[in-house]
N, CA and C of each residue as an Amber inpcrd file, in Angstrom:
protein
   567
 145.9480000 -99.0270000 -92.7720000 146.7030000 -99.4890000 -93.9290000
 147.3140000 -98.2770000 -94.6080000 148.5440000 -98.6900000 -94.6760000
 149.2910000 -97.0540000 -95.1170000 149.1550000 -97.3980000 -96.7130000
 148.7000000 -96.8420000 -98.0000000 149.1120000 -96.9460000 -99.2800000
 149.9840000 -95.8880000-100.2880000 151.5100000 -96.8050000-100.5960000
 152.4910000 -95.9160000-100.7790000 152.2220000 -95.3160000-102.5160000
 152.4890000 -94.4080000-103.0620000 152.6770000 -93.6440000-104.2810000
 154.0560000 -93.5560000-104.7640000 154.9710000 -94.0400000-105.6600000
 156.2880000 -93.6570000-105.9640000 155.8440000 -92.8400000-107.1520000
 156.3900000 -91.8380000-107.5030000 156.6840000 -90.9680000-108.6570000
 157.3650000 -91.6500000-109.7920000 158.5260000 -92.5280000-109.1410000
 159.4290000 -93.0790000-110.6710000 159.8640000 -94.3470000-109.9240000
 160.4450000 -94.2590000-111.2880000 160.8740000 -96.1260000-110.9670000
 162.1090000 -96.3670000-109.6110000 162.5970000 -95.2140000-109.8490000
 163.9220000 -94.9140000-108.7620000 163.4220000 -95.4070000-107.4970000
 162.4630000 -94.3900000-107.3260000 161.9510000 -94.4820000-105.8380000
 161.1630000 -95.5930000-105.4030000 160.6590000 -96.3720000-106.5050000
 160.1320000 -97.5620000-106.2040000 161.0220000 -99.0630000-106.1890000
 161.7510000 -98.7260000-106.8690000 162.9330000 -99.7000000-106.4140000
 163.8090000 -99.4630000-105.4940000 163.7780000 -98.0420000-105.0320000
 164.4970000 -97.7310000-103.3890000 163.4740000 -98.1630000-102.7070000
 162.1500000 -97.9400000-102.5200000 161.0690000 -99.0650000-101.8580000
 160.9370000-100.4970000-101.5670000 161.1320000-100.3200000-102.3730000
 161.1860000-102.1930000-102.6650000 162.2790000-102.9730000-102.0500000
 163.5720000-102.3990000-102.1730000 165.0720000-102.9420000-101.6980000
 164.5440000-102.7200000 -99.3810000 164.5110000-101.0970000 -99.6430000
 163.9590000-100.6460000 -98.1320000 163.1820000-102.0890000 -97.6190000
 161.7970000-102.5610000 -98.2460000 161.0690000-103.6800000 -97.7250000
 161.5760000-104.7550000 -97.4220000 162.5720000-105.1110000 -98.4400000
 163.1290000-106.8420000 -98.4370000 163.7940000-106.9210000 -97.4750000
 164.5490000-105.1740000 -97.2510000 165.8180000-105.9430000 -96.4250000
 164.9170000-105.6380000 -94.8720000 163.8940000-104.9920000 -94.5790000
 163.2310000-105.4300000 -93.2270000 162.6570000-106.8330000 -93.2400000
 162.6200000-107.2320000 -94.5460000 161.3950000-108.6060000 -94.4080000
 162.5370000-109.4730000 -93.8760000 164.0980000-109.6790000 -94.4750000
 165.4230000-110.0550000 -94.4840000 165.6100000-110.2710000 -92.7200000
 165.4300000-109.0280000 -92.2590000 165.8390000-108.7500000 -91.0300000
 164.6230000-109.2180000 -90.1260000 163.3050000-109.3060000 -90.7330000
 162.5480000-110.1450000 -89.3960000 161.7530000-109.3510000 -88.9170000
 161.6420000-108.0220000 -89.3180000 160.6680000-106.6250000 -88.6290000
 159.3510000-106.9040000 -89.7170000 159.3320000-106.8280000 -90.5200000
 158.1530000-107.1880000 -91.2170000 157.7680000-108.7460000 -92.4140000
 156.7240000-108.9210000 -92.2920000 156.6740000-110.3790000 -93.7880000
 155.5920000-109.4340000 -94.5430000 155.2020000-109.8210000 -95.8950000
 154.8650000-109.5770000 -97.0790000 153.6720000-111.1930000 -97.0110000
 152.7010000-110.7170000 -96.3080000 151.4170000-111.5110000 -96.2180000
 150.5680000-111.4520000 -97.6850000 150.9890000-112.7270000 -98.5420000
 150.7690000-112.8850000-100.2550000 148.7690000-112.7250000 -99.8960000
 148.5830000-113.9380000 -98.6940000 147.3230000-114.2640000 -98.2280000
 146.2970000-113.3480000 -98.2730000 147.1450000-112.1610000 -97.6480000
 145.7140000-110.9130000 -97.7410000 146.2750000-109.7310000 -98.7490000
 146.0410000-109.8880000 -99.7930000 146.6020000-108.9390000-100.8080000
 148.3080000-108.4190000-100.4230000 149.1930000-108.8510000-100.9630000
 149.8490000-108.4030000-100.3390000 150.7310000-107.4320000 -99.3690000
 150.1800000-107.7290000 -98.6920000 150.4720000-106.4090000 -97.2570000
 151.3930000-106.9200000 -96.1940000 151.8460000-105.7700000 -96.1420000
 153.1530000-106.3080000 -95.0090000 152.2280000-105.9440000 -93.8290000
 152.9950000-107.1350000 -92.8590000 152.4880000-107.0540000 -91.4300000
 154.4020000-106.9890000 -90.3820000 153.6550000-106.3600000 -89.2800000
 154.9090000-106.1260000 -88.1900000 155.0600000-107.3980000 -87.7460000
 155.9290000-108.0370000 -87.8050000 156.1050000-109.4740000 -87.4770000
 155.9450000-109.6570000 -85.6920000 156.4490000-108.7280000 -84.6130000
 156.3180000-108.7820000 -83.5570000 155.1260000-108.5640000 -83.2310000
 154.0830000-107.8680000 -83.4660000 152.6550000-107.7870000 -83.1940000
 151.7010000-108.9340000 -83.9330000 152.3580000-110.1120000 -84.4770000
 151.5890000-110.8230000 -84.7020000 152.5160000-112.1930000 -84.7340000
 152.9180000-112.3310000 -83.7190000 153.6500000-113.3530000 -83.2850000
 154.5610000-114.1500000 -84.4630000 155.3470000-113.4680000 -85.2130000
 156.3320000-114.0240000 -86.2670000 157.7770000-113.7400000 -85.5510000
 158.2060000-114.8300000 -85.8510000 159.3810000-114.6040000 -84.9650000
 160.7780000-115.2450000 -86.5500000 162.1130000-114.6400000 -86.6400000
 163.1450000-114.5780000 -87.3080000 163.7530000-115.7410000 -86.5630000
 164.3630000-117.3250000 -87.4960000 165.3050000-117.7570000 -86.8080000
 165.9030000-118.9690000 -87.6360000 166.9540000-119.8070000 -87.0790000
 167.2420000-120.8390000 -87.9430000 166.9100000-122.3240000 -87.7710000
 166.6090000-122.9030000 -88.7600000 165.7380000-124.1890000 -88.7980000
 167.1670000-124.6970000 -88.2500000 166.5660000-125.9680000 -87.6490000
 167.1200000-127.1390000 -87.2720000 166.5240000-128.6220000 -87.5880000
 166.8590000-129.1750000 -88.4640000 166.1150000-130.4690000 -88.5060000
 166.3730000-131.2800000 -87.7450000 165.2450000-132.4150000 -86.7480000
 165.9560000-133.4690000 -85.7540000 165.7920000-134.5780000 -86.6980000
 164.5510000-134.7940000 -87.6630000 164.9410000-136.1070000 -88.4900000
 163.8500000-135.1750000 -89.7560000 163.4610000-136.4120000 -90.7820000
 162.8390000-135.7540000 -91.7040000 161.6030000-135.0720000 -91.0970000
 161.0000000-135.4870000 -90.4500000 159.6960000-135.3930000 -89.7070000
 159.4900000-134.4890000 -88.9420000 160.5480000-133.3610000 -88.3320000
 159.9750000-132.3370000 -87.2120000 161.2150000-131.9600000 -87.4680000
 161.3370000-130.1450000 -86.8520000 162.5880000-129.9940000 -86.6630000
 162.2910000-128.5720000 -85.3720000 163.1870000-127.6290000 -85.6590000
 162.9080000-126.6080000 -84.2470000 163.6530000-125.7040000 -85.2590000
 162.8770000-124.4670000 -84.6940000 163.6090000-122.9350000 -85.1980000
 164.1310000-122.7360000 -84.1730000 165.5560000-122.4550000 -83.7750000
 166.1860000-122.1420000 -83.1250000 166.3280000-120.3630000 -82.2940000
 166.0020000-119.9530000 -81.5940000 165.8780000-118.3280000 -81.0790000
 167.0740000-117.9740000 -80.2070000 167.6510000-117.1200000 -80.1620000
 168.3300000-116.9250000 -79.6760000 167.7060000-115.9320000 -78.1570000
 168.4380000-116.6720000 -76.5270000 167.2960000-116.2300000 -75.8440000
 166.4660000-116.2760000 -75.5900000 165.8500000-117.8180000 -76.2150000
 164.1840000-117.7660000 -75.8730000 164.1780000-119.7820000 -76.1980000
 163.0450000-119.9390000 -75.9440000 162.9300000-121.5500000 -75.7940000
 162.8750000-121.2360000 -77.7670000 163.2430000-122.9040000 -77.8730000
 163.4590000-123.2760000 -79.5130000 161.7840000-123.4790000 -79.9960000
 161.6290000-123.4130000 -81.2910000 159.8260000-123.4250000 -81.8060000
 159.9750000-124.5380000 -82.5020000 159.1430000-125.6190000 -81.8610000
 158.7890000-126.9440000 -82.3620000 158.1310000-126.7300000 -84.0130000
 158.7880000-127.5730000 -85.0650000 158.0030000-127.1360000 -86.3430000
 157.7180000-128.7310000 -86.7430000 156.7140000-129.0810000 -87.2500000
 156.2520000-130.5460000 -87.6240000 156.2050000-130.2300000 -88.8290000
 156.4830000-130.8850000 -90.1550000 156.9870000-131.7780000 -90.8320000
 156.1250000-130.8740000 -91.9420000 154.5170000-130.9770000 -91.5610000
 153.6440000-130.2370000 -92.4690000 153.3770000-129.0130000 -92.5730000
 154.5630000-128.2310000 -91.8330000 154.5460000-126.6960000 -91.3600000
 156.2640000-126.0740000 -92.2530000 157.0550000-127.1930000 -92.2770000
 158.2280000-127.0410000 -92.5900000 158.2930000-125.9630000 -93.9770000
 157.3800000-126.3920000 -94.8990000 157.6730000-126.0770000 -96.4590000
 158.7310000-125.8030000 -96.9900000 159.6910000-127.2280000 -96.6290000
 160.9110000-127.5120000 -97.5520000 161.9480000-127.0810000 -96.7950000
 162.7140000-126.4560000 -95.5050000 163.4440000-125.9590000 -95.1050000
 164.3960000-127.0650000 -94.6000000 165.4820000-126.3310000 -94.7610000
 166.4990000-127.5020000 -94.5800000 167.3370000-127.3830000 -93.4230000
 168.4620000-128.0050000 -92.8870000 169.4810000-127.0010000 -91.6830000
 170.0210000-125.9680000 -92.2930000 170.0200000-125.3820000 -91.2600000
 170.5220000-123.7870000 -91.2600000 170.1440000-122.5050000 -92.1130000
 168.8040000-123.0030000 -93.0840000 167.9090000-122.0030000 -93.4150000
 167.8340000-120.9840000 -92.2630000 167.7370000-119.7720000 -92.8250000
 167.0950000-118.7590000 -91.3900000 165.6180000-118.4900000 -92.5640000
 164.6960000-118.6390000 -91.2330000 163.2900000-118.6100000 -91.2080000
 162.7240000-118.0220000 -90.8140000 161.5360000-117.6400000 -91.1250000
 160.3870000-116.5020000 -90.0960000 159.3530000-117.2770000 -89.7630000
 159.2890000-117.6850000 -88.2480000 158.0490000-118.5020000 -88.3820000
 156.4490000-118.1090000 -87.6650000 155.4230000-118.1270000 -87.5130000
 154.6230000-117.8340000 -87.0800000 154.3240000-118.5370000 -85.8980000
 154.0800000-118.2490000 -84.7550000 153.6640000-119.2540000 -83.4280000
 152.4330000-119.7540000 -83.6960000 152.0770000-120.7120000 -83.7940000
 150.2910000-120.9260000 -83.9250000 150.1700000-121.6540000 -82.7900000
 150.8810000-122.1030000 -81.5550000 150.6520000-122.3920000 -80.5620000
 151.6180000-122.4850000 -79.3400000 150.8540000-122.2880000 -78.4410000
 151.5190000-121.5170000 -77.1270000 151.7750000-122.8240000 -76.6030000
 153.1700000-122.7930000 -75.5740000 153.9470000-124.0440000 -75.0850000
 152.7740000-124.8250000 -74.1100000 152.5260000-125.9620000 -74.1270000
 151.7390000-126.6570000 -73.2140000 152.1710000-126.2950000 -71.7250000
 151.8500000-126.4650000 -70.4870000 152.5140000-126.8410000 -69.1010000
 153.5120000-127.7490000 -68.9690000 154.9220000-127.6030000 -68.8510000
 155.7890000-128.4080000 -69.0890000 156.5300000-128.9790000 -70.2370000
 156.2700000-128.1000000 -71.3780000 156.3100000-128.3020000 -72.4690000
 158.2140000-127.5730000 -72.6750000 158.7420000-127.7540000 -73.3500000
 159.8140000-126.6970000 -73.4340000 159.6140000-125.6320000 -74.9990000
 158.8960000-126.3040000 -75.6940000 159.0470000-125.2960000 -77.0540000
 157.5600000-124.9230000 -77.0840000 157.2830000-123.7260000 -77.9330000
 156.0220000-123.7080000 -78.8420000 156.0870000-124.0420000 -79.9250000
 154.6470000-124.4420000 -80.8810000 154.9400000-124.8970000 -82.0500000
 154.8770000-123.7990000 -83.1120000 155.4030000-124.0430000 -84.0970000
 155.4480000-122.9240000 -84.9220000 154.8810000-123.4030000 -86.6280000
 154.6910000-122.5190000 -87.5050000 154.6910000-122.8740000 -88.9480000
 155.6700000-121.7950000 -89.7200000 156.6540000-122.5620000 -90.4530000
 157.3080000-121.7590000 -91.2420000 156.5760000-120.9250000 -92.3750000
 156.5570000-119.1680000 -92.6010000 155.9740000-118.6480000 -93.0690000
 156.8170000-118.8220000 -94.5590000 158.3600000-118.3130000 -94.6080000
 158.9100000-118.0430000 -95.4210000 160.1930000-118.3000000 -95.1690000
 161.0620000-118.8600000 -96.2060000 162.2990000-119.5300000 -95.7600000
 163.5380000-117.7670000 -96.2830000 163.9220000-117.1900000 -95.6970000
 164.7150000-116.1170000 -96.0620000 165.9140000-116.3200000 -96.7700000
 166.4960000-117.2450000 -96.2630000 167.9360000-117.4550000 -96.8320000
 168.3680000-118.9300000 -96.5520000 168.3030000-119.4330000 -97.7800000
 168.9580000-121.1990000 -98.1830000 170.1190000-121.3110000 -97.6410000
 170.7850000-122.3260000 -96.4250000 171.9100000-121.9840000 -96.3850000
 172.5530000-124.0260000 -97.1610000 171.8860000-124.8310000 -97.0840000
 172.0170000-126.1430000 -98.2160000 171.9960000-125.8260000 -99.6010000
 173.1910000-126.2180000-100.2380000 173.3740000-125.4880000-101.4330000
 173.5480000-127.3770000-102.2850000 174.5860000-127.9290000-101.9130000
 174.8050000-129.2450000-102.4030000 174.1930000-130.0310000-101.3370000
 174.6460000-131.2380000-101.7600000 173.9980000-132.8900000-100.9870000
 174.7070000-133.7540000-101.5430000 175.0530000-134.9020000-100.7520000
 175.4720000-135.8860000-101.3170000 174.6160000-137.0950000-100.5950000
 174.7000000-138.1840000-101.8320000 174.1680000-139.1320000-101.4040000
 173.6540000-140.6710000-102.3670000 173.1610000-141.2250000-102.4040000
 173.2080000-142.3220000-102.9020000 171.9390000-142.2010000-103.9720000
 172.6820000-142.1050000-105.4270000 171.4230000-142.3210000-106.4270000
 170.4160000-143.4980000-106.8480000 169.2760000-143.1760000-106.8380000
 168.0370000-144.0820000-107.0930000 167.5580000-144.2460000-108.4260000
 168.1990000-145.3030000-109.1470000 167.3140000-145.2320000-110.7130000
 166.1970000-145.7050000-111.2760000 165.1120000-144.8960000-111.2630000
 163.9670000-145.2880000-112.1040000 163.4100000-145.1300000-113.6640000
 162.5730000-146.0170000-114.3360000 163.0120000-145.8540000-115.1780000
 162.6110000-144.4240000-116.0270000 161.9690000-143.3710000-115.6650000
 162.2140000-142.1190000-116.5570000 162.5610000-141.2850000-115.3570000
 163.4280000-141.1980000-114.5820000 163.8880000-140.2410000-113.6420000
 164.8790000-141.0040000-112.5450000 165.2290000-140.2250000-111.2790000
 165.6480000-141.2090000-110.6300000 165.1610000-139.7940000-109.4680000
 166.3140000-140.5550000-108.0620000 166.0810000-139.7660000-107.1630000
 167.6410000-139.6190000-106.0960000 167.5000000-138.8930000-104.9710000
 168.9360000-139.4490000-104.5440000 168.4890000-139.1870000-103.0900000
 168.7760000-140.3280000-102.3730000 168.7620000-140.5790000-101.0130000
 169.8650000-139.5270000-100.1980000 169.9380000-138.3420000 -99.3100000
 171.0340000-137.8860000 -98.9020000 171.3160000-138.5210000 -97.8990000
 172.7310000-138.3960000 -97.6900000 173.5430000-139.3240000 -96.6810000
 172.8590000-138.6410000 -95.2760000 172.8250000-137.7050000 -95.3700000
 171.8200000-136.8180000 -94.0870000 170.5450000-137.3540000 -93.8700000
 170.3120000-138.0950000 -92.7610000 168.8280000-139.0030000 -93.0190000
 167.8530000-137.5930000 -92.4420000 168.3020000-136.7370000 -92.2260000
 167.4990000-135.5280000 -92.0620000 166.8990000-134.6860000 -93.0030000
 167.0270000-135.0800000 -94.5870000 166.9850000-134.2450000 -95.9730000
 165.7040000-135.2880000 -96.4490000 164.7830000-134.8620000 -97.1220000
 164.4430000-135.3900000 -97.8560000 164.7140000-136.1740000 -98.9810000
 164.6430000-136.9730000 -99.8150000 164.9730000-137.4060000-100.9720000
 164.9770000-136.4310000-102.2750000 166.0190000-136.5400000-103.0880000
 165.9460000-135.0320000-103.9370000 165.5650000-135.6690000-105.3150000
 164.4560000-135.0250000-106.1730000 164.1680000-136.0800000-107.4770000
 165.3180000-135.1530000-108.3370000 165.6110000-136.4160000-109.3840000
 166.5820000-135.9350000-110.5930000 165.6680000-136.3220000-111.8330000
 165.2920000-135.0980000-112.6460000 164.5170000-135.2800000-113.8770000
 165.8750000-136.7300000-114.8310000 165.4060000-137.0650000-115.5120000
 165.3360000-138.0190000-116.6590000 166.8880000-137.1920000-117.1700000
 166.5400000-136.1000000-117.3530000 167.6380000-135.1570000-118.7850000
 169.3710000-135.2910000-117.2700000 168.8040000-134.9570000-115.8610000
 169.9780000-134.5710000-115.0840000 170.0710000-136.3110000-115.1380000
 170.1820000-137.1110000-115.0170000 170.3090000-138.9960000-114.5880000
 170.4570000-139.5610000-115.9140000 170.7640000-139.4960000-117.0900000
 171.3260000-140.4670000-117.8440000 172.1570000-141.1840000-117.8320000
 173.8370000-140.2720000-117.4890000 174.3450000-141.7100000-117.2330000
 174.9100000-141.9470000-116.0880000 174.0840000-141.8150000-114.9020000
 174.3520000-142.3720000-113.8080000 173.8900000-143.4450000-113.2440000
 174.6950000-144.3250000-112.3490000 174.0500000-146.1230000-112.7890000
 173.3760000-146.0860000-110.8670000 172.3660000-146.7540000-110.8940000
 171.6420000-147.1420000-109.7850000 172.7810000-147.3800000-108.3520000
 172.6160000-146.6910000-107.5620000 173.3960000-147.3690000-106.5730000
 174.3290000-146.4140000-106.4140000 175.2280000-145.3490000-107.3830000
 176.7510000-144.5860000-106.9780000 176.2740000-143.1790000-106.0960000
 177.1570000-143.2010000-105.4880000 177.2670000-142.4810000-104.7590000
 177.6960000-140.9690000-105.3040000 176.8000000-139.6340000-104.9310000
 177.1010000-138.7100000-105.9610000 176.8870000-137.2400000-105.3560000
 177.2310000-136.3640000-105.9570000 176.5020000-134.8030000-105.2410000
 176.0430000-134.2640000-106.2720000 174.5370000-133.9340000-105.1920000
 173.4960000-133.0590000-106.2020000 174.0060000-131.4890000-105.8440000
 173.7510000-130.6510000-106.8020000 173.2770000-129.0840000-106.2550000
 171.8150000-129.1580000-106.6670000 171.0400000-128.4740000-105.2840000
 169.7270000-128.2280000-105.4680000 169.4000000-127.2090000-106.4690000
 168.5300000-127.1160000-107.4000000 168.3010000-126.3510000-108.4940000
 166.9670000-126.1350000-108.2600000 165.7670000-126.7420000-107.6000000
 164.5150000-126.2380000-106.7470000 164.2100000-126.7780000-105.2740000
 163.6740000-125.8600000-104.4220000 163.7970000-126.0940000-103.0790000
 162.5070000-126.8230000-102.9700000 162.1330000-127.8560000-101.8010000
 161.0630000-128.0910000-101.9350000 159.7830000-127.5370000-101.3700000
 158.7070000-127.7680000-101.5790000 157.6850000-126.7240000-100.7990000
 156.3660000-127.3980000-100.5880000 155.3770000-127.1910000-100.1050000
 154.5150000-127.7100000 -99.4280000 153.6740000-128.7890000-100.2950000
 154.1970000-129.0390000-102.0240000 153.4500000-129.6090000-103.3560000
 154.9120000-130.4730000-103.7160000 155.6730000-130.0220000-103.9240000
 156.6330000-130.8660000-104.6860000 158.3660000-130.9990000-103.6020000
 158.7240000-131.9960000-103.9030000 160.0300000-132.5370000-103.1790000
 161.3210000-131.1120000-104.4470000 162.3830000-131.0270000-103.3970000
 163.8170000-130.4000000-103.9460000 163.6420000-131.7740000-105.1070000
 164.4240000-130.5610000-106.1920000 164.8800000-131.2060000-107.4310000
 166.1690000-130.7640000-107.6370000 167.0800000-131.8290000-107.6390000
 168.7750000-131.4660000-108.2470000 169.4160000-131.6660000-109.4230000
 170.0420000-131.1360000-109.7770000 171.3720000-131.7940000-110.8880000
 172.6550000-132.7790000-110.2420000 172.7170000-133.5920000-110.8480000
 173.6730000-134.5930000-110.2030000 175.2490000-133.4820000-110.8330000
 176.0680000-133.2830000-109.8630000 177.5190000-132.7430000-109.8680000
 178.7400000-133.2230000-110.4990000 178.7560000-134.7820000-109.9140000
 179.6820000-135.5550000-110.2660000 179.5740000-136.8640000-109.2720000
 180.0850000-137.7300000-109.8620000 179.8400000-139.2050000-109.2590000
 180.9250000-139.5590000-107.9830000 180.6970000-139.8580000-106.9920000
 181.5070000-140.2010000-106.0180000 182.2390000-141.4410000-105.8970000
 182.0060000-142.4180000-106.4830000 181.8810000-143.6040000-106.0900000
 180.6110000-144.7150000-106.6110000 181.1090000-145.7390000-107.0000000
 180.2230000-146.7690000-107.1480000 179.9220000-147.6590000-105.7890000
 178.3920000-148.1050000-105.6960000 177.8000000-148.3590000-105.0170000
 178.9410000-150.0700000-103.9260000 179.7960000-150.6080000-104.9840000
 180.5020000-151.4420000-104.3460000 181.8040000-151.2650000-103.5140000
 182.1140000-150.3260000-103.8010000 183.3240000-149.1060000-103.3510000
 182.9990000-149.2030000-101.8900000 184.3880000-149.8430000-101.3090000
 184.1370000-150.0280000 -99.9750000 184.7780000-148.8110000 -99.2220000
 183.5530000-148.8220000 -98.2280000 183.6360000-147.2860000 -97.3350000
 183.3170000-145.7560000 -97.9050000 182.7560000-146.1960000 -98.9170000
 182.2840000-145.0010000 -99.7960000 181.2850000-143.8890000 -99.2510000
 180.5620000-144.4080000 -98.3410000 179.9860000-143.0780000 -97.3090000
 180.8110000-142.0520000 -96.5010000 181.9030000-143.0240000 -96.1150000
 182.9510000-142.1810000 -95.5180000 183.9080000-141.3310000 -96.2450000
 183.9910000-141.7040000 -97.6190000 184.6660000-140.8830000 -98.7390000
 184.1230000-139.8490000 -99.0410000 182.8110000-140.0440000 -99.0170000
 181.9250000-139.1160000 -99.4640000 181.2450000-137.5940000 -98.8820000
 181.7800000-138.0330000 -97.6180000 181.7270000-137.0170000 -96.5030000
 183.1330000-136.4050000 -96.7750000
């Protein structure tokens, strides 16, 4: 275990930037688990790549060069398409298998910024179904859903990602369409 000393703040925020952008790049993660200590991601089977969702339920980190890493649903912690991810292998491909499975350690870079999709009104909150049956459902606190009516069609920007305790939470953008508005999925795209 190497333990670093900075003199000033300079050099510790040239430290610090130095770390992120290897953690960024996939050479090392920042393991919270064991005090936080960085580990070499290649000597302990972490591999850099981008999520792919096939439905809500499973998706694959994509590698470039190498078979794709099966990720199930309870490994995901909130990642959406085209997140790039670091994921850990926790298991080696069966016989005939084409992927290994993986658990997402840390999501690096959000690349889902908006959503659109059909709002849900309840009565102190609501929620919004995305037209992507691959997204989770995004909750809208009470204060973002006042006056949006059950049923219209709308775009959120995500304002929290979701994670292994709580679902993405959005702000509704602007209204697309009311729910009777014919062909309004297709507008909405």
């Amino acid at each position: 275990i190497l333990n670093i000393v900075c003199k000033s703040k300079e050099d510790s925020d040239i430290l610090s930037r130095l770390l992120s952008d290897l953690e960024l790049d996939g050479v090392i993660y920042l393991d919270e688990s064991k005090g936080r200590t960085y580990i070499i991601c290649e000597k302990n089977n972490i591999v850099k790549c981008i999520y792919q969702a096939k439905t809500k339920k499973f998706g694959f980190g994509l590698l470039v060069g190498a078979d794709d890493v099966y990720i199930p649903f309870d490994s995901s912690v909130g990642a959406m398409n085209s997140d790039v991810i670091l994921v850990k292998i926790i298991k080696n491909a069966k016989k005939g298998a084409r992927s290994e499975e993986g658990k997402i350690l840390k999501v690096l870079k959000r690349n889902t910024k908006k959503v659109i999709g059909r709002f849900i009104k309840n009565n102190n909150f609501g929620f919004v179904e995305p037209i992507d049956n691959k997204i989770e459902d995004i909750y809208i606190s009470k204060n973002n859903s006042l006056k949006i009516n059950d049923g219209q069609m709308v775009e959120v920007e995500i304002i929290k990602y979701a994670n292994e305790k709580a679902r993405s939470e959005g702000k509704i953008l602007k209204v697309i369409g009311d729910k009777d508005t014919p062909h309004i999925e297709e507008i909405a795209l």
